[in-house]
Amino acid sequence: MTMRLALAAFLAFLPCYSYSEPYSYGTTNNAATYGFGWDMDNVLPNVSGVEVNGIFYRYTVEKQTEDDMRVTVGNDGVFSLTDDWSSLPSNTITRGLSFDNIPARSWGDGSITVDGDGEVRDATVIYSYRIDECADPKLSPSCEGYLHQIDTPDLYDYNEAIDIASQETDLLLIDYEKEEQQEEVEKKSRLELGLASAENALTIGIDQSVILEQINSLTNLAMYYNTQINGGQYEDAPMLVDAEFPENKRALRNNLAQQALHAKMVQEQYEDR
């Protein structure tokens, strides 16, 4: 709870900005969570337009009062701050520093180093930052200069596009060319399909002829040629007795009804006209 209050107080003293500015603000997680050295690429958001405007750090020192000890907190290329604990008892320190919106690319690796006898525990290092939402104006229409950042075609290509668009267009010619292109594609597809089918058929024919030769070589047909089958003459056996079949009156009525319906439909077509 004490650390939260200290962080809130630190953020309250940072410069205030108008909500109309194209910025969003935030704070990082504890950079010293996994050790006393950290890469800022893993701490700050990986987006364009990030600028660091403050740092809050807090740690506890455990040492003998008479021992000499110095603790340095810093980032390569930006700042380095040393706390001298020589002849001081164990204690906890909290500090907050503000910066004039230094771009993220300027911040080197961060670290906490100890010189002397003693130990640093429970270290917390938190950076505050802002993100310039208009760092790339093309990404947001609310940014000034957004329209000026839109890519425009080359002047030569632009004039050529105007000339082509200004030419008269024969729609029938375009349709005819499309049909010719489609016919060429279909002819090519049919030719490829025919060649493939012929090749497959030839392969199948060769395979079948080889199989038949192998079967004939293993089959003795002489026994079938010399076999006599008992035969004779089969007399016709009439199954139906001659008789007169009556007309199907139901089918006749159905045909007449369909003919009348057809004539009515034809007549209605002429009447509609």
mmCIF file of C-alpha atoms in Angstrom:
data_model
loop_
_atom_site.group_PDB
_atom_site.id
_atom_site.type_symbol
_atom_site.label_atom_id
_atom_site.label_comp_id
_atom_site.label_asym_id
_atom_site.label_seq_id
_atom_site.Cartn_x
_atom_site.Cartn_y
_atom_site.Cartn_z
ATOM 1 C CA MET A 1 0.000 0.000 0.000
ATOM 2 C CA THR A 2 2.874 2.382 0.869
ATOM 3 C CA MET A 3 4.500 1.821 -2.532
ATOM 4 C CA ARG A 4 1.197 2.485 -4.318
ATOM 5 C CA LEU A 5 0.787 5.780 -2.474
ATOM 6 C CA ALA A 6 4.339 6.770 -3.328
ATOM 7 C CA LEU A 7 3.808 5.942 -7.003
ATOM 8 C CA ALA A 8 0.530 7.881 -7.068
ATOM 9 C CA ALA A 9 2.238 10.895 -5.519
ATOM 10 C CA PHE A 10 5.041 10.696 -8.067
ATOM 11 C CA LEU A 11 2.636 10.589 -10.989
ATOM 12 C CA ALA A 12 0.734 13.545 -9.576
ATOM 13 C CA PHE A 13 3.865 15.727 -9.795
ATOM 14 C CA LEU A 14 4.494 14.891 -13.455
ATOM 15 C CA PRO A 15 3.658 17.656 -15.980
ATOM 16 C CA CYS A 16 -0.021 17.845 -16.893
ATOM 17 C CA TYR A 17 -1.207 17.743 -20.475
ATOM 18 C CA SER A 18 -4.420 18.683 -22.199
ATOM 19 C CA TYR A 19 -6.731 15.871 -23.192
ATOM 20 C CA SER A 20 -6.976 17.466 -26.629
ATOM 21 C CA GLU A 21 -3.345 16.530 -27.338
ATOM 22 C CA PRO A 22 -2.842 13.372 -29.407
ATOM 23 C CA TYR A 23 -1.168 11.448 -26.559
ATOM 24 C CA SER A 24 -1.973 8.467 -24.415
ATOM 25 C CA TYR A 25 -0.171 7.852 -21.112
ATOM 26 C CA GLY A 26 0.869 4.808 -19.125
ATOM 27 C CA THR A 27 3.359 3.162 -16.766
ATOM 28 C CA THR A 28 5.433 0.012 -17.167
ATOM 29 C CA ASN A 29 5.574 -3.054 -14.997
ATOM 30 C CA ASN A 30 8.437 -3.464 -12.523
ATOM 31 C CA ALA A 31 11.577 -3.503 -14.685
ATOM 32 C CA ALA A 32 13.604 -5.123 -11.865
ATOM 33 C CA THR A 33 11.284 -8.092 -11.397
ATOM 34 C CA TYR A 34 13.767 -10.623 -12.830
ATOM 35 C CA GLY A 35 17.045 -9.000 -11.803
ATOM 36 C CA PHE A 36 19.068 -5.821 -11.466
ATOM 37 C CA GLY A 37 19.610 -5.426 -15.238
ATOM 38 C CA TRP A 38 16.968 -5.016 -17.942
ATOM 39 C CA ASP A 39 16.550 -4.330 -21.653
ATOM 40 C CA MET A 40 14.269 -1.364 -22.322
ATOM 41 C CA ASP A 41 12.914 -3.063 -25.454
ATOM 42 C CA ASN A 42 11.305 -5.567 -23.086
ATOM 43 C CA VAL A 43 10.014 -2.880 -20.706
ATOM 44 C CA LEU A 44 8.450 -0.153 -22.874
ATOM 45 C CA PRO A 45 5.579 -0.756 -25.340
ATOM 46 C CA ASN A 46 6.750 -1.897 -28.757
ATOM 47 C CA VAL A 47 4.986 0.839 -30.737
ATOM 48 C CA SER A 48 6.100 4.017 -32.479
ATOM 49 C CA GLY A 49 5.954 7.390 -30.730
ATOM 50 C CA VAL A 50 6.871 6.211 -27.176
ATOM 51 C CA GLU A 51 8.523 8.903 -25.008
ATOM 52 C CA VAL A 52 9.638 8.415 -21.376
ATOM 53 C CA ASN A 53 8.710 11.268 -19.059
ATOM 54 C CA GLY A 54 9.580 9.840 -15.623
ATOM 55 C CA ILE A 55 11.008 7.034 -13.507
ATOM 56 C CA PHE A 56 10.023 5.835 -10.037
ATOM 57 C CA TYR A 57 12.275 3.501 -8.057
ATOM 58 C CA ARG A 58 12.221 2.024 -4.575
ATOM 59 C CA TYR A 59 14.488 -0.474 -2.822
ATOM 60 C CA THR A 60 15.558 -1.652 0.639
ATOM 61 C CA VAL A 61 19.177 -1.789 1.868
ATOM 62 C CA GLU A 62 20.385 -4.325 4.417
ATOM 63 C CA LYS A 63 23.865 -3.547 5.822
ATOM 64 C CA GLN A 64 25.945 -2.868 8.876
ATOM 65 C CA THR A 65 25.853 0.811 9.834
ATOM 66 C CA GLU A 66 29.612 1.242 9.776
ATOM 67 C CA ASP A 67 30.030 -0.353 6.325
ATOM 68 C CA ASP A 68 30.532 1.684 3.161
ATOM 69 C CA MET A 69 27.975 1.089 0.421
ATOM 70 C CA ARG A 70 26.781 2.918 -2.698
ATOM 71 C CA VAL A 71 23.799 1.990 -4.888
ATOM 72 C CA THR A 72 23.497 3.371 -8.430
ATOM 73 C CA VAL A 73 20.317 3.327 -10.507
ATOM 74 C CA GLY A 74 20.479 4.384 -14.157
ATOM 75 C CA ASN A 75 20.012 3.837 -17.864
ATOM 76 C CA ASP A 76 22.833 3.909 -20.388
ATOM 77 C CA GLY A 77 22.942 7.191 -22.302
ATOM 78 C CA VAL A 78 20.267 8.948 -20.218
ATOM 79 C CA PHE A 79 20.937 9.200 -16.473
ATOM 80 C CA SER A 80 22.780 7.698 -13.511
ATOM 81 C CA LEU A 81 21.913 8.440 -9.866
ATOM 82 C CA THR A 82 24.005 7.170 -6.921
ATOM 83 C CA ASP A 83 22.720 6.867 -3.331
ATOM 84 C CA ASP A 84 25.543 6.843 -0.720
ATOM 85 C CA TRP A 85 24.674 4.551 2.210
ATOM 86 C CA SER A 86 28.080 4.715 3.896
ATOM 87 C CA SER A 87 27.813 4.929 7.698
ATOM 88 C CA LEU A 88 24.029 4.699 7.433
ATOM 89 C CA PRO A 89 21.808 1.927 8.823
ATOM 90 C CA SER A 90 19.554 -0.337 6.800
ATOM 91 C CA ASN A 91 16.584 1.458 5.352
ATOM 92 C CA THR A 92 14.240 1.846 2.366
ATOM 93 C CA ILE A 93 14.484 4.644 -0.189
ATOM 94 C CA THR A 94 11.959 5.918 -2.717
ATOM 95 C CA ARG A 95 12.744 8.360 -5.508
ATOM 96 C CA GLY A 96 11.002 9.837 -8.494
ATOM 97 C CA LEU A 97 12.566 11.643 -11.459
ATOM 98 C CA SER A 98 10.861 13.443 -14.329
ATOM 99 C CA PHE A 99 12.205 13.786 -17.877
ATOM 100 C CA ASP A 100 11.334 15.978 -20.821
ATOM 101 C CA ASN A 101 9.703 13.244 -22.935
ATOM 102 C CA ILE A 102 12.852 11.453 -24.077
ATOM 103 C CA PRO A 103 12.197 9.105 -27.053
ATOM 104 C CA ALA A 104 12.332 5.397 -26.238
ATOM 105 C CA ARG A 105 15.143 4.776 -28.744
ATOM 106 C CA SER A 106 17.467 6.978 -26.622
ATOM 107 C CA TRP A 107 17.139 4.765 -23.542
ATOM 108 C CA GLY A 108 19.863 2.190 -23.138
ATOM 109 C CA ASP A 109 19.855 -0.803 -20.814
ATOM 110 C CA GLY A 110 18.793 -0.140 -17.224
ATOM 111 C CA SER A 111 20.480 -1.437 -14.076
ATOM 112 C CA ILE A 112 20.930 -1.295 -10.289
ATOM 113 C CA THR A 113 24.564 -1.717 -9.187
ATOM 114 C CA VAL A 114 26.000 -2.063 -5.681
ATOM 115 C CA ASP A 115 29.464 -0.889 -4.638
ATOM 116 C CA GLY A 116 30.582 -1.868 -1.118
ATOM 117 C CA ASP A 117 29.238 -4.109 1.624
ATOM 118 C CA GLY A 118 25.506 -4.609 1.796
ATOM 119 C CA GLU A 119 22.540 -6.015 -0.057
ATOM 120 C CA VAL A 120 19.664 -4.523 -2.053
ATOM 121 C CA ARG A 121 16.267 -6.204 -1.707
ATOM 122 C CA ASP A 122 12.687 -5.685 -2.942
ATOM 123 C CA ALA A 123 13.715 -3.391 -5.794
ATOM 124 C CA THR A 124 11.010 -1.712 -7.863
ATOM 125 C CA VAL A 125 11.691 0.362 -10.991
ATOM 126 C CA ILE A 126 8.753 1.776 -12.950
ATOM 127 C CA TYR A 127 8.851 4.090 -15.969
ATOM 128 C CA SER A 128 6.087 6.476 -16.963
ATOM 129 C CA TYR A 129 5.658 7.276 -20.633
ATOM 130 C CA ARG A 130 3.423 8.832 -23.221
ATOM 131 C CA ILE A 131 2.641 7.629 -26.739
ATOM 132 C CA ASP A 132 2.353 10.134 -29.573
ATOM 133 C CA GLU A 133 -0.646 8.788 -31.488
ATOM 134 C CA CYS A 134 0.329 10.976 -34.465
ATOM 135 C CA ALA A 135 3.926 9.778 -34.716
ATOM 136 C CA ASP A 136 2.754 8.238 -37.975
ATOM 137 C CA PRO A 137 -0.063 10.544 -39.191
ATOM 138 C CA LYS A 138 -1.154 8.022 -41.810
ATOM 139 C CA LEU A 139 -2.492 5.755 -39.063
ATOM 140 C CA SER A 140 -5.147 8.151 -37.741
ATOM 141 C CA PRO A 141 -7.410 10.590 -39.620
ATOM 142 C CA SER A 142 -7.578 12.748 -36.464
ATOM 143 C CA CYS A 143 -3.899 13.689 -36.794
ATOM 144 C CA GLU A 144 -2.843 16.954 -38.394
ATOM 145 C CA GLY A 145 -1.417 16.378 -41.839
ATOM 146 C CA TYR A 146 -3.174 13.010 -42.262
ATOM 147 C CA LEU A 147 -4.398 13.797 -45.789
ATOM 148 C CA HIS A 148 -0.972 15.074 -46.830
ATOM 149 C CA GLN A 149 0.606 11.772 -45.879
ATOM 150 C CA ILE A 150 -1.544 9.689 -48.209
ATOM 151 C CA ASP A 151 0.579 8.118 -50.929
ATOM 152 C CA THR A 152 -0.197 9.541 -54.388
ATOM 153 C CA PRO A 153 0.683 7.890 -57.681
ATOM 154 C CA ASP A 154 3.693 9.021 -59.661
ATOM 155 C CA LEU A 155 2.966 11.985 -61.963
ATOM 156 C CA TYR A 156 3.834 9.980 -65.073
ATOM 157 C CA ASP A 157 1.596 7.094 -64.064
ATOM 158 C CA TYR A 158 -1.162 9.518 -63.143
ATOM 159 C CA ASN A 159 -1.156 11.177 -66.574
ATOM 160 C CA GLU A 160 -1.035 7.837 -68.305
ATOM 161 C CA ALA A 161 -4.026 6.655 -66.266
ATOM 162 C CA ILE A 162 -5.967 9.763 -67.340
ATOM 163 C CA ASP A 163 -5.151 9.135 -71.025
ATOM 164 C CA ILE A 164 -6.304 5.545 -70.808
ATOM 165 C CA ALA A 165 -9.492 6.500 -68.973
ATOM 166 C CA SER A 166 -10.234 9.213 -71.576
ATOM 167 C CA GLN A 167 -10.116 6.850 -74.548
ATOM 168 C CA GLU A 168 -13.393 5.671 -76.065
ATOM 169 C CA THR A 169 -14.354 2.205 -75.074
ATOM 170 C CA ASP A 170 -16.028 -0.277 -77.406
ATOM 171 C CA LEU A 171 -18.030 -2.518 -75.083
ATOM 172 C CA LEU A 172 -18.830 -4.990 -77.851
ATOM 173 C CA LEU A 173 -15.119 -5.315 -78.659
ATOM 174 C CA ILE A 174 -14.302 -5.907 -75.008
ATOM 175 C CA ASP A 175 -16.980 -8.620 -74.752
ATOM 176 C CA TYR A 176 -15.724 -10.218 -77.973
ATOM 177 C CA GLU A 177 -12.134 -10.263 -76.706
ATOM 178 C CA LYS A 178 -13.259 -11.796 -73.434
ATOM 179 C CA GLU A 179 -15.149 -14.516 -75.314
ATOM 180 C CA GLU A 180 -12.096 -15.247 -77.473
ATOM 181 C CA GLN A 181 -9.883 -15.522 -74.408
ATOM 182 C CA GLN A 182 -12.387 -17.824 -72.746
ATOM 183 C CA GLU A 183 -12.609 -20.019 -75.865
ATOM 184 C CA GLU A 184 -8.820 -20.290 -76.026
ATOM 185 C CA VAL A 185 -8.711 -21.387 -72.383
ATOM 186 C CA GLU A 186 -11.470 -23.962 -72.982
ATOM 187 C CA LYS A 187 -9.757 -25.305 -76.138
ATOM 188 C CA LYS A 188 -6.492 -25.687 -74.274
ATOM 189 C CA SER A 189 -8.242 -27.469 -71.399
ATOM 190 C CA ARG A 190 -10.076 -29.844 -73.801
ATOM 191 C CA LEU A 191 -6.829 -30.609 -75.659
ATOM 192 C CA GLU A 192 -4.961 -31.395 -72.440
ATOM 193 C CA LEU A 193 -7.847 -33.559 -71.241
ATOM 194 C CA GLY A 194 -7.983 -35.422 -74.576
ATOM 195 C CA LEU A 195 -4.255 -36.105 -74.592
ATOM 196 C CA ALA A 196 -4.411 -37.342 -71.028
ATOM 197 C CA SER A 197 -7.376 -39.624 -71.845
ATOM 198 C CA ALA A 198 -5.630 -41.040 -74.944
ATOM 199 C CA GLU A 199 -2.489 -41.761 -72.984
ATOM 200 C CA ASN A 200 -4.479 -43.471 -70.252
ATOM 201 C CA ALA A 201 -6.460 -45.499 -72.781
ATOM 202 C CA LEU A 202 -3.270 -46.652 -74.519
ATOM 203 C CA THR A 203 -1.761 -47.677 -71.207
ATOM 204 C CA ILE A 204 -4.927 -49.548 -70.215
ATOM 205 C CA GLY A 205 -5.052 -51.330 -73.591
ATOM 206 C CA ILE A 206 -1.454 -52.507 -73.284
ATOM 207 C CA ASP A 207 -2.030 -53.701 -69.744
ATOM 208 C CA GLN A 208 -5.180 -55.609 -70.726
ATOM 209 C CA SER A 209 -3.494 -57.308 -73.696
ATOM 210 C CA VAL A 210 -0.660 -58.505 -71.450
ATOM 211 C CA ILE A 211 -3.156 -59.835 -68.916
ATOM 212 C CA LEU A 212 -5.130 -61.713 -71.628
ATOM 213 C CA GLU A 213 -1.956 -63.310 -72.984
ATOM 214 C CA GLN A 214 -1.032 -64.486 -69.505
ATOM 215 C CA ILE A 215 -4.530 -65.914 -68.925
ATOM 216 C CA ASN A 216 -4.591 -67.718 -72.302
ATOM 217 C CA SER A 217 -1.168 -69.189 -71.680
ATOM 218 C CA LEU A 218 -2.477 -70.782 -68.485
ATOM 219 C CA THR A 219 -5.829 -71.965 -69.880
ATOM 220 C CA ASN A 220 -6.347 -75.182 -71.891
ATOM 221 C CA LEU A 221 -9.305 -74.502 -74.225
ATOM 222 C CA ALA A 222 -9.157 -77.876 -76.022
ATOM 223 C CA MET A 223 -11.448 -79.510 -73.487
ATOM 224 C CA TYR A 224 -14.155 -76.949 -74.267
ATOM 225 C CA TYR A 225 -13.890 -77.471 -78.026
ATOM 226 C CA ASN A 226 -14.278 -81.314 -77.729
ATOM 227 C CA THR A 227 -17.219 -81.289 -75.333
ATOM 228 C CA GLN A 228 -20.642 -82.263 -76.760
ATOM 229 C CA ILE A 229 -23.730 -80.644 -75.298
ATOM 230 C CA ASN A 230 -27.013 -82.530 -75.439
ATOM 231 C CA GLY A 231 -29.410 -80.423 -77.424
ATOM 232 C CA GLY A 232 -32.730 -80.663 -79.222
ATOM 233 C CA GLN A 233 -35.598 -78.580 -80.474
ATOM 234 C CA TYR A 234 -37.693 -76.468 -78.188
ATOM 235 C CA GLU A 235 -41.284 -75.970 -79.381
ATOM 236 C CA ASP A 236 -43.025 -72.609 -78.956
ATOM 237 C CA ALA A 237 -45.221 -72.444 -75.905
ATOM 238 C CA PRO A 238 -47.847 -69.644 -76.330
ATOM 239 C CA MET A 239 -48.488 -67.850 -73.070
ATOM 240 C CA LEU A 240 -51.329 -65.502 -74.114
ATOM 241 C CA VAL A 241 -54.593 -66.478 -75.758
ATOM 242 C CA ASP A 242 -55.724 -64.223 -78.605
ATOM 243 C CA ALA A 243 -58.268 -61.783 -77.271
ATOM 244 C CA GLU A 244 -59.555 -58.234 -77.806
ATOM 245 C CA PHE A 245 -58.343 -55.647 -75.302
ATOM 246 C CA PRO A 246 -60.881 -52.911 -74.420
ATOM 247 C CA GLU A 247 -59.925 -49.224 -74.776
ATOM 248 C CA ASN A 248 -58.691 -47.426 -71.676
ATOM 249 C CA LYS A 249 -61.387 -44.803 -71.147
ATOM 250 C CA ARG A 250 -59.570 -43.248 -68.176
ATOM 251 C CA ALA A 251 -56.479 -42.593 -70.256
ATOM 252 C CA LEU A 252 -58.675 -41.133 -73.002
ATOM 253 C CA ARG A 253 -60.271 -38.685 -70.577
ATOM 254 C CA ASN A 254 -56.862 -37.712 -69.215
ATOM 255 C CA ASN A 255 -55.517 -37.008 -72.702
ATOM 256 C CA LEU A 256 -58.588 -34.918 -73.615
ATOM 257 C CA ALA A 257 -58.259 -32.887 -70.388
ATOM 258 C CA GLN A 258 -54.573 -32.178 -71.024
ATOM 259 C CA GLN A 259 -55.340 -31.124 -74.610
ATOM 260 C CA ALA A 260 -58.083 -28.750 -73.456
ATOM 261 C CA LEU A 261 -55.745 -27.240 -70.792
ATOM 262 C CA HIS A 262 -53.030 -26.712 -73.381
ATOM 263 C CA ALA A 263 -55.458 -24.984 -75.773
ATOM 264 C CA LYS A 264 -56.623 -22.719 -72.951
ATOM 265 C CA MET A 265 -53.062 -21.719 -72.038
ATOM 266 C CA VAL A 266 -52.264 -20.869 -75.654
ATOM 267 C CA GLN A 267 -55.447 -18.800 -75.956
ATOM 268 C CA GLU A 268 -54.602 -16.856 -72.744
ATOM 269 C CA GLN A 269 -51.208 -15.914 -74.146
ATOM 270 C CA TYR A 270 -52.834 -14.283 -77.199
ATOM 271 C CA GLU A 271 -55.423 -12.554 -75.020
ATOM 272 C CA ASP A 272 -52.706 -11.029 -72.805
ATOM 273 C CA ARG A 273 -51.152 -9.402 -75.812
#
